């Protein structure tokens, strides 16, 4: 369900890190796009099956748990990217 969003975030993460490491002027815009994607993913998760304890309790595939763990990573990544973006200022 979240695979396309995860793939897009992975793409943005790679691009942001590459541009940041190269001190590229494009890193600031990519960082903004990446932050927006991270926030959108968290909003989607908060409104989806992961946020519903009844669905989580019947998930036998582990998908809900994995998505919840990924959401934790996304929240941490959001903080890291915000900090890195401040270094670009």
CSV table of C-alpha atoms in Angstrom, one decimal:
chain,number,residue,atom,x,y,z
A,1,UNK,CA,0.0,0.0,0.0
A,2,UNK,CA,2.8,2.4,0.8
A,3,UNK,CA,5.4,0.9,-1.6
A,4,UNK,CA,5.1,3.8,-4.1
A,5,UNK,CA,5.6,6.4,-1.4
A,6,UNK,CA,8.5,4.5,0.1
A,7,UNK,CA,10.2,4.3,-3.4
A,8,UNK,CA,9.7,8.0,-3.9
A,9,UNK,CA,11.2,8.8,-0.5
A,10,UNK,CA,14.2,6.6,-1.2
A,11,UNK,CA,14.7,8.4,-4.5
A,12,UNK,CA,14.5,11.8,-2.8
A,13,UNK,CA,16.8,10.7,0.0
A,14,UNK,CA,19.5,9.6,-2.4
A,15,UNK,CA,19.2,12.8,-4.5
A,16,UNK,CA,19.3,15.0,-1.4
A,17,UNK,CA,22.3,13.3,0.1
A,18,UNK,CA,24.2,13.4,-3.2
A,19,UNK,CA,23.4,17.1,-3.7
A,20,UNK,CA,24.1,17.9,0.0
A,21,UNK,CA,27.5,16.1,-0.1
A,22,UNK,CA,28.4,18.0,-3.3
A,23,UNK,CA,27.3,21.3,-1.8
A,24,UNK,CA,25.0,21.8,-4.7
A,25,UNK,CA,22.7,24.8,-4.7
A,26,UNK,CA,19.9,22.4,-5.7
A,27,UNK,CA,20.1,20.6,-2.3
A,28,UNK,CA,17.9,23.2,-0.7
A,29,UNK,CA,15.0,22.6,-3.1
A,30,UNK,CA,15.5,18.9,-3.0
A,31,UNK,CA,15.5,19.1,0.8
A,32,UNK,CA,12.2,20.9,0.8
A,33,UNK,CA,10.7,18.4,-1.6
A,34,UNK,CA,12.0,15.5,0.6
A,35,UNK,CA,10.6,17.1,3.7
A,36,UNK,CA,7.2,17.5,2.1
A,37,UNK,CA,7.3,13.9,1.0
A,38,UNK,CA,8.2,12.7,4.5
A,39,UNK,CA,5.4,14.8,6.0
A,40,UNK,CA,2.9,13.5,3.5
A,41,UNK,CA,3.9,9.9,4.2
A,42,UNK,CA,3.4,10.4,8.0
A,43,UNK,CA,0.0,12.0,7.3
A,44,UNK,CA,-1.0,9.1,5.1
A,45,UNK,CA,0.0,6.6,7.7
A,46,UNK,CA,-1.7,8.4,10.5
A,47,UNK,CA,-5.0,8.2,8.5
A,48,UNK,CA,-4.6,4.7,7.3
A,49,UNK,CA,-4.6,1.1,8.6
A,50,UNK,CA,-1.5,1.5,10.7
A,51,UNK,CA,-3.3,4.0,12.9
A,52,UNK,CA,-6.3,1.6,13.4
A,53,UNK,CA,-5.6,-0.8,16.3
A,54,UNK,CA,-8.3,-3.2,15.1
A,55,UNK,CA,-6.6,-3.7,11.8
A,56,UNK,CA,-3.2,-3.9,13.4
A,57,UNK,CA,-4.5,-6.7,15.7
A,58,UNK,CA,-5.6,-8.9,12.7
A,59,UNK,CA,-2.6,-8.3,10.5
A,60,UNK,CA,-1.0,-11.6,10.0
A,61,UNK,CA,1.5,-10.5,7.4
A,62,UNK,CA,3.4,-8.0,9.5
A,63,UNK,CA,2.7,-5.2,7.0
A,64,UNK,CA,1.2,-2.9,9.5
A,65,UNK,CA,4.1,-3.4,11.9
A,66,UNK,CA,6.7,-2.9,9.2
A,67,UNK,CA,5.0,0.3,8.1
A,68,UNK,CA,4.8,1.5,11.6
A,69,UNK,CA,8.6,1.0,12.0
A,70,UNK,CA,9.2,2.7,8.7
A,71,UNK,CA,7.0,5.6,10.0
A,72,UNK,CA,9.3,5.9,13.0
A,73,UNK,CA,12.3,6.1,10.6
A,74,UNK,CA,10.5,8.7,8.5
A,75,UNK,CA,9.9,10.9,11.6
A,76,UNK,CA,13.6,10.7,12.5
A,77,UNK,CA,14.6,11.3,8.9
A,78,UNK,CA,12.4,14.4,8.9
A,79,UNK,CA,14.4,15.9,11.9
A,80,UNK,CA,17.8,15.0,10.3
A,81,UNK,CA,16.9,16.6,7.0
A,82,UNK,CA,15.6,19.7,8.6
A,83,UNK,CA,18.9,20.1,10.5
A,84,UNK,CA,20.9,19.4,7.4
A,85,UNK,CA,18.9,22.0,5.5
A,86,UNK,CA,19.7,24.6,8.1
A,87,UNK,CA,23.4,24.0,7.4
A,88,UNK,CA,22.7,25.0,3.8
A,89,UNK,CA,21.6,28.4,4.8
